[in-house]
JSON list of C-alpha atoms (C1' of nucleotides) in Angstrom, two decimals:
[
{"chain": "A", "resi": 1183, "resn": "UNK", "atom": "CA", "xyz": [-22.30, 16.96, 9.36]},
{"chain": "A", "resi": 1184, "resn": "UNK", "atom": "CA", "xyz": [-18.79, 18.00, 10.22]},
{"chain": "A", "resi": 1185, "resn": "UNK", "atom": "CA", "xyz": [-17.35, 20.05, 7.03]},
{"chain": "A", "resi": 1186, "resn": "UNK", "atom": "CA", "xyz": [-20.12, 22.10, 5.55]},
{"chain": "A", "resi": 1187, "resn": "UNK", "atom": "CA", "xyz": [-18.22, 25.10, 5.73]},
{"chain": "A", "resi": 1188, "resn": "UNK", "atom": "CA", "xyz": [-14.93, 25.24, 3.34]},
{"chain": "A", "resi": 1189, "resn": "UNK", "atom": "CA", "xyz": [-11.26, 24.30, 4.77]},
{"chain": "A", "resi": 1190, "resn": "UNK", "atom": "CA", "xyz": [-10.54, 27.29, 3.26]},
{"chain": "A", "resi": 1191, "resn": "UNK", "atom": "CA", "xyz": [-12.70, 29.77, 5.08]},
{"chain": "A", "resi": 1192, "resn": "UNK", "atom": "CA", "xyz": [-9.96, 31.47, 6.57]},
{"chain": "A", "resi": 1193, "resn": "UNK", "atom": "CA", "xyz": [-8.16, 31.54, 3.07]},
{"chain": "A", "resi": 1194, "resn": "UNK", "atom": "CA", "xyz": [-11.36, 33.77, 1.74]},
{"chain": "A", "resi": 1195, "resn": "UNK", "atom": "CA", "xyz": [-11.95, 35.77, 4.87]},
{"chain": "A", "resi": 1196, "resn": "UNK", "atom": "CA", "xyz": [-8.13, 36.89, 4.90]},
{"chain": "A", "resi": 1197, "resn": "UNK", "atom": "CA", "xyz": [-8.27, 37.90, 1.10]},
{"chain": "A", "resi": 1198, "resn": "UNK", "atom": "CA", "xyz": [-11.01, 39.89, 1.74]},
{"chain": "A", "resi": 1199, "resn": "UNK", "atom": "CA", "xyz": [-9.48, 42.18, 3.59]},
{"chain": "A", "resi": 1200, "resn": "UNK", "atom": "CA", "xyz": [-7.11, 42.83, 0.77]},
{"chain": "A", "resi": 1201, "resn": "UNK", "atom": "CA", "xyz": [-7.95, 46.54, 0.22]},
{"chain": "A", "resi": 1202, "resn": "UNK", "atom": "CA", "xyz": [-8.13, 48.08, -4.06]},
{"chain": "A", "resi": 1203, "resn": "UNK", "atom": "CA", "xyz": [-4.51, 48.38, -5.41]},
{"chain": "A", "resi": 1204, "resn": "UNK", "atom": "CA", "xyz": [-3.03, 45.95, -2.54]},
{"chain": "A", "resi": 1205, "resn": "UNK", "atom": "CA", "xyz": [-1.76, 42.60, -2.84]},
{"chain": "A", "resi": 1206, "resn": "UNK", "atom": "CA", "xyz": [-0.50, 39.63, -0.95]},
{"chain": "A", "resi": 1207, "resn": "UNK", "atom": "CA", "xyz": [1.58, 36.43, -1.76]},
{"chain": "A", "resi": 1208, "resn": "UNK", "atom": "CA", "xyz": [0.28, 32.86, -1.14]},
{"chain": "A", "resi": 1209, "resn": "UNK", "atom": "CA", "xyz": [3.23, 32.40, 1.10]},
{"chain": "A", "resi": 1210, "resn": "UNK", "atom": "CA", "xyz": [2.20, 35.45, 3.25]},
{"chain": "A", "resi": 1211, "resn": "UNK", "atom": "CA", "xyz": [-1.44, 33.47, 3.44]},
{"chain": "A", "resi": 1212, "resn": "UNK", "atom": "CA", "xyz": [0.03, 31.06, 4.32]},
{"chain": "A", "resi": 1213, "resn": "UNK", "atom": "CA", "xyz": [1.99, 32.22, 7.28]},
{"chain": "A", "resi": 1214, "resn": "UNK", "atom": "CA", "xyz": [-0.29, 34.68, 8.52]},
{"chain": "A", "resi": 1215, "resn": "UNK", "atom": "CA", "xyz": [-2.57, 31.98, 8.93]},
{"chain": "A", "resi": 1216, "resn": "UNK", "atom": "CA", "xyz": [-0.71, 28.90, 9.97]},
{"chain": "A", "resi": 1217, "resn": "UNK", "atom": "CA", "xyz": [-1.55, 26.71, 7.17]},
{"chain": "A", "resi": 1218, "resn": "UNK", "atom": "CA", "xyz": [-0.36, 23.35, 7.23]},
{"chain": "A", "resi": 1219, "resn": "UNK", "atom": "CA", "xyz": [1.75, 22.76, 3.76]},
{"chain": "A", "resi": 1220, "resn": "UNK", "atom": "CA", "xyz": [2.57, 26.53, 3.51]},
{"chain": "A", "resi": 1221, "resn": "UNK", "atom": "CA", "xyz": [2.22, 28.26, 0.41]},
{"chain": "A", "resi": 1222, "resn": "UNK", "atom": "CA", "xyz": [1.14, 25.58, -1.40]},
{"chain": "A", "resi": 1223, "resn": "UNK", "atom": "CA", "xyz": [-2.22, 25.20, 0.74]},
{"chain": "A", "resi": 1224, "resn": "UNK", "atom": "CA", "xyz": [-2.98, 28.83, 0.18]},
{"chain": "A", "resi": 1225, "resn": "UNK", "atom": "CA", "xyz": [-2.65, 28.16, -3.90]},
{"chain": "A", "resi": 1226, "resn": "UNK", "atom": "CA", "xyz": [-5.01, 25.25, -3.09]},
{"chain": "A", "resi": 1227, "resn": "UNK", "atom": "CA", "xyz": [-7.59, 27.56, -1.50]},
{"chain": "A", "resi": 1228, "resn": "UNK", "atom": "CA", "xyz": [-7.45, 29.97, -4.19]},
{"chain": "A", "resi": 1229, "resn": "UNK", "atom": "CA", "xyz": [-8.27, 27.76, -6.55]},
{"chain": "A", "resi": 1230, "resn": "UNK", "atom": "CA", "xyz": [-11.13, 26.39, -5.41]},
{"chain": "A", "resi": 1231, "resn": "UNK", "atom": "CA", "xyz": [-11.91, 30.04, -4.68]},
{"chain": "A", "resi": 1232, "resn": "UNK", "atom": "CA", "xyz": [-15.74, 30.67, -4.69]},
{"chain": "A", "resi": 1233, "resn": "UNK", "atom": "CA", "xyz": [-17.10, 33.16, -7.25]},
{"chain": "A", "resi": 1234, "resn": "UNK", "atom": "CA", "xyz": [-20.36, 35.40, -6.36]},
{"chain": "A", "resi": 1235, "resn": "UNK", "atom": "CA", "xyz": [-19.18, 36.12, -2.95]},
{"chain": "A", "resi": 1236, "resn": "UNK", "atom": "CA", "xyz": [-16.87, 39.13, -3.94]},
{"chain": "A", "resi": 1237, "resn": "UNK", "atom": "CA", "xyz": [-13.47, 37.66, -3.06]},
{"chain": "A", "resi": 1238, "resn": "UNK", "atom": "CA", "xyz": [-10.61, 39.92, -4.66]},
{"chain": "A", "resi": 1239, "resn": "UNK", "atom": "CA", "xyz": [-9.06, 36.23, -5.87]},
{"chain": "A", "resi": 1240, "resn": "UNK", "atom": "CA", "xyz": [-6.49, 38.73, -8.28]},
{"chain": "A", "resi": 1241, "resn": "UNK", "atom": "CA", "xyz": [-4.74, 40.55, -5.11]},
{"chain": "A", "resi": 1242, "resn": "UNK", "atom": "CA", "xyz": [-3.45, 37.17, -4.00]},
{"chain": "A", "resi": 1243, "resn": "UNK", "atom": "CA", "xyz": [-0.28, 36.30, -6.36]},
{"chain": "A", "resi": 1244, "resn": "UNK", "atom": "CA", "xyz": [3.05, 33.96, -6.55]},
{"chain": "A", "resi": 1245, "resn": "UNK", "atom": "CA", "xyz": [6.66, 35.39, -4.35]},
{"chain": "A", "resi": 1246, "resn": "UNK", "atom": "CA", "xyz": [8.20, 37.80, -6.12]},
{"chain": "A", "resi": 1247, "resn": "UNK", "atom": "CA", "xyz": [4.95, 39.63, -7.14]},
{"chain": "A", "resi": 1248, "resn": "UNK", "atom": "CA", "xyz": [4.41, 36.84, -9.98]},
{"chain": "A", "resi": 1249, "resn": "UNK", "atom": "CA", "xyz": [0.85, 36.19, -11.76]},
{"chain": "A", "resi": 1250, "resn": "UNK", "atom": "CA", "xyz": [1.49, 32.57, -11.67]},
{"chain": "A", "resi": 1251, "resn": "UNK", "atom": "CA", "xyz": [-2.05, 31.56, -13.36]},
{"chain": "A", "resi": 1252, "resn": "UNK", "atom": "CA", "xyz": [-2.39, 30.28, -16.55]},
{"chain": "A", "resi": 1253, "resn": "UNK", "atom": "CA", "xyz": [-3.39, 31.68, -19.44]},
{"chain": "A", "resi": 1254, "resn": "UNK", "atom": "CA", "xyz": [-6.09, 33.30, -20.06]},
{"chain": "A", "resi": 1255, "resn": "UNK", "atom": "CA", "xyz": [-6.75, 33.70, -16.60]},
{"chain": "A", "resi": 1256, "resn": "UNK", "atom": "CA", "xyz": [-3.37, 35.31, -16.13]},
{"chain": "A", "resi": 1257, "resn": "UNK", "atom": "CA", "xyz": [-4.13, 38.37, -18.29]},
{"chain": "A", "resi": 1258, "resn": "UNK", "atom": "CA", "xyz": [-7.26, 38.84, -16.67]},
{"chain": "A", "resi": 1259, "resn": "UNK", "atom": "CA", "xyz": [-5.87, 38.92, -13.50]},
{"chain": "A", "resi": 1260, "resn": "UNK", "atom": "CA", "xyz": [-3.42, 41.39, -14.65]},
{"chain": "A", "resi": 1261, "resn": "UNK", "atom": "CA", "xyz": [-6.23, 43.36, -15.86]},
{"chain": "A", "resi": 1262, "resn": "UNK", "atom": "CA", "xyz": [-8.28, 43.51, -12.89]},
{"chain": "A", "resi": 1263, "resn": "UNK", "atom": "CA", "xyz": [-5.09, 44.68, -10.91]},
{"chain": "A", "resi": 1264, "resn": "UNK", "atom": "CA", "xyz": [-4.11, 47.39, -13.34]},
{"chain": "A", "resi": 1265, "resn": "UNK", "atom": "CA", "xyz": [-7.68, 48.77, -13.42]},
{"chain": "A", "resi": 1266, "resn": "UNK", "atom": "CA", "xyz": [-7.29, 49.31, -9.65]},
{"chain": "A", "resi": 1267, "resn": "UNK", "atom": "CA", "xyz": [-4.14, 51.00, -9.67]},
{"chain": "A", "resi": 1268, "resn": "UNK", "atom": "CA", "xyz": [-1.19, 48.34, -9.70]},
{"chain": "A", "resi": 1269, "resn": "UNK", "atom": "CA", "xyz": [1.59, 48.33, -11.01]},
{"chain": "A", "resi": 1270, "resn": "UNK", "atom": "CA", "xyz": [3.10, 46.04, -12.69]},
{"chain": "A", "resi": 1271, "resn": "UNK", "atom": "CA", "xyz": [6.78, 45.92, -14.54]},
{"chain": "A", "resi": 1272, "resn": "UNK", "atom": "CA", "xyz": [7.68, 43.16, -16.93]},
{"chain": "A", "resi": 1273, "resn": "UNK", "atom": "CA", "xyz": [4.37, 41.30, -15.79]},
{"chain": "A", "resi": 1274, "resn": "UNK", "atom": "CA", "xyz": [5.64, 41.42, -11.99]},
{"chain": "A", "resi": 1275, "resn": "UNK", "atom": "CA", "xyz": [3.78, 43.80, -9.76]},
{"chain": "A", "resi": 1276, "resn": "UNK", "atom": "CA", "xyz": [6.03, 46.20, -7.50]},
{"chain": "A", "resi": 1277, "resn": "UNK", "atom": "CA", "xyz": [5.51, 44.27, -4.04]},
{"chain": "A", "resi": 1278, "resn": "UNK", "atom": "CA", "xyz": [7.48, 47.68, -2.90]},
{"chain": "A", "resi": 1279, "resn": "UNK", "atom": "CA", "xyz": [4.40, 49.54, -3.36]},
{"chain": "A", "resi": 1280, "resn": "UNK", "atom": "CA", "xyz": [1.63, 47.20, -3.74]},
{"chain": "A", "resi": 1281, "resn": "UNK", "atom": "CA", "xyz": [2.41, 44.74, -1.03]},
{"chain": "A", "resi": 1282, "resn": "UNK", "atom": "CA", "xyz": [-0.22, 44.25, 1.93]},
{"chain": "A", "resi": 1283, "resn": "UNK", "atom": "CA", "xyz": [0.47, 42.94, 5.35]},
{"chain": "A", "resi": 1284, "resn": "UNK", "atom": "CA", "xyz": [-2.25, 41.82, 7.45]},
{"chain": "A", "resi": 1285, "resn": "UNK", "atom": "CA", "xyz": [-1.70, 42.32, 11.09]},
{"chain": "A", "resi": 1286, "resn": "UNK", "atom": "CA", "xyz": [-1.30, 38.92, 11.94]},
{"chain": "A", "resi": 1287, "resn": "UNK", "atom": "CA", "xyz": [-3.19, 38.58, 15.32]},
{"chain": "A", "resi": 1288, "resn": "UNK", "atom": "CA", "xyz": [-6.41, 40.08, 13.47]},
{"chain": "A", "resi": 1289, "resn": "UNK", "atom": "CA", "xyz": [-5.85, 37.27, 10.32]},
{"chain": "A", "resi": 1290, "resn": "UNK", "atom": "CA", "xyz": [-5.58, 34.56, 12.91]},
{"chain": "A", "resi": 1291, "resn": "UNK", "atom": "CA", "xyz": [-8.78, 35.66, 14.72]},
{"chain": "A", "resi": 1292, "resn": "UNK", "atom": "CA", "xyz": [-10.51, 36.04, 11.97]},
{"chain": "A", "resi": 1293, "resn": "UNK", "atom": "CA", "xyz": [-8.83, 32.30, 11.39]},
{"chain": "A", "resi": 1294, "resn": "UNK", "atom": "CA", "xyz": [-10.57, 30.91, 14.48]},
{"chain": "A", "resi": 1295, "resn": "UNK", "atom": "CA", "xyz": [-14.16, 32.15, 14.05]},
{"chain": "A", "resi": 1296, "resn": "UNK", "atom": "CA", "xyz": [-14.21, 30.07, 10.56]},
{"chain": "A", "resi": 1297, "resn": "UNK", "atom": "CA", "xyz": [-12.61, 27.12, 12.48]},
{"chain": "A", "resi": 1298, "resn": "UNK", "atom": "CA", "xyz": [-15.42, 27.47, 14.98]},
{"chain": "A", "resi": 1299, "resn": "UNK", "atom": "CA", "xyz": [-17.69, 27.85, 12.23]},
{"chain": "A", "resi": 1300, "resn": "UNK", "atom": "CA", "xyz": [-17.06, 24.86, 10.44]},
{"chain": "A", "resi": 1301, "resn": "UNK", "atom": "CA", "xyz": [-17.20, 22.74, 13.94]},
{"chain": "A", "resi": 1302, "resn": "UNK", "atom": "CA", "xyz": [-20.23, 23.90, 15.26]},
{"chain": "B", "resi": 511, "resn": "DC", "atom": "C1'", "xyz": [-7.05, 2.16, -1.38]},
{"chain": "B", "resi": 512, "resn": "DA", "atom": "C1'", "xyz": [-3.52, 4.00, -5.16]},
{"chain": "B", "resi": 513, "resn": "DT", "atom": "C1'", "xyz": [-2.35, 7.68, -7.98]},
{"chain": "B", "resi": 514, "resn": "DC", "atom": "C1'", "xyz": [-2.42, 12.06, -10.01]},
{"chain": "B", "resi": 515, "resn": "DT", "atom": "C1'", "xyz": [-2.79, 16.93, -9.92]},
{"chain": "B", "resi": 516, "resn": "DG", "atom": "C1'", "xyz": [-2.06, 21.35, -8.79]},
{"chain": "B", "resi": 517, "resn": "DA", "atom": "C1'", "xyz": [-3.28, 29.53, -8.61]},
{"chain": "B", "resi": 518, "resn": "DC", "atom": "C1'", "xyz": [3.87, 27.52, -4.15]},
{"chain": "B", "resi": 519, "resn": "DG", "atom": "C1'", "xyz": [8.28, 28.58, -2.89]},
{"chain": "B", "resi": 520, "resn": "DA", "atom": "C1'", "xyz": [13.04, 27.66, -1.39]},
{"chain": "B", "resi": 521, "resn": "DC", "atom": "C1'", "xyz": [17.16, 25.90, -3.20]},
{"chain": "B", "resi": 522, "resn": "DC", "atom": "C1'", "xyz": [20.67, 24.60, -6.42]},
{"chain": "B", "resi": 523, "resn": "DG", "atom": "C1'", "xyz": [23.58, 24.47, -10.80]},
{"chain": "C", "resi": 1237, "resn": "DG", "atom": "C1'", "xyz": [17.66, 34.78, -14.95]},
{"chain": "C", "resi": 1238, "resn": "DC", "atom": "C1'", "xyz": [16.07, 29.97, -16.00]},
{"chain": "C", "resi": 1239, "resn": "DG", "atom": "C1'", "xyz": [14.93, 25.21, -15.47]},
{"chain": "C", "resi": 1240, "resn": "DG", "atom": "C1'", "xyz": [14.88, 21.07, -12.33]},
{"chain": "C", "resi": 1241, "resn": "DT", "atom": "C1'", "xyz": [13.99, 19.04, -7.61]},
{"chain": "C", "resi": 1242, "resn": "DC", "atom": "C1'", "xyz": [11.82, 18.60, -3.36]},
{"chain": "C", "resi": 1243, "resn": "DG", "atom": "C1'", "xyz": [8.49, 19.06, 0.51]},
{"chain": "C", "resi": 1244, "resn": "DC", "atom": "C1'", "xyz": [3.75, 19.60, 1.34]},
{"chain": "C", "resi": 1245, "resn": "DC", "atom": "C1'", "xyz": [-1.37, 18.06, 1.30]},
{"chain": "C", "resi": 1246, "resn": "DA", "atom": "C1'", "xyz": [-6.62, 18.34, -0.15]},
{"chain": "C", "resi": 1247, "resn": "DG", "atom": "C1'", "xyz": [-9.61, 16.68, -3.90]},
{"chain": "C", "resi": 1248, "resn": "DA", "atom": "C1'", "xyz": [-10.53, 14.18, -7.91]},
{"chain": "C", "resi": 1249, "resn": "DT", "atom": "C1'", "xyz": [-10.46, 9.89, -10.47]}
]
DNA sequence: CATCTGACGACCG
DNA sequence: GCGGTCGCCAGAT
């Protein structure tokens, strides 16, 4: 029994912490947290992104403050951020005043207790 | 085992 | 600003 818990643990526990009307970028996931494959790892994540556990999956969104989701997911997720406050101009949100940035010490500890999760 | 498929992002023309 | 290329890698088929 060696990967009951997700690979992408630390993925879900870092988006979390996303507070209402904040947002990060899959490439600041990815950095924050050291993933292997960069931003592309953190899209990977998201997508497999478990529902009924209250992850904000809609703060987390493409460089330049781009939905980059696929219809009709997109304008959902452009709902959900509007109805907490973000903005968003020409269907980019304002990283200026929306952006988030996880102290990066505090995402990488949270990093290692799902790492020692899924090995023990 | 081979191959395909992405919720990426930097770079280039 | 827009489309194409490339590196990257876990899962699915």
């Amino acid at each position: 029994m060696t990967k009951q818990v997700s690979l992408w643990e630390p993925v879900y526990r870092l988006v979390k912490r996303i507070p209402r009307g904040k947002v990060v970028t899959y490439g600041q996931l990815a950095r924050a947290l050291r993933l292997p494959g960069g931003a592309r790892t953190a899209g990977r994540a998201m997508a497999a992104c478990p529902s009924g556990r209250g992850i904000p999956w809609h703060r987390v969104i493409g460089a330049g403050g781009r939905i980059l989701l696929r219809e009709p997911h997109a304008s959902l997720q452009r709902r959900l951020l509007e109805s907490e406050g973000t903005q968003l101009i020409e269907g980019r949100v304002r990283l200026k005043l929306h952006q988030w940035q996880p102290a990066k010490k505090r995402a990488l500890r949270h990093a290692v207790r799902a790492q020692r999760q899924t090995a023990g």
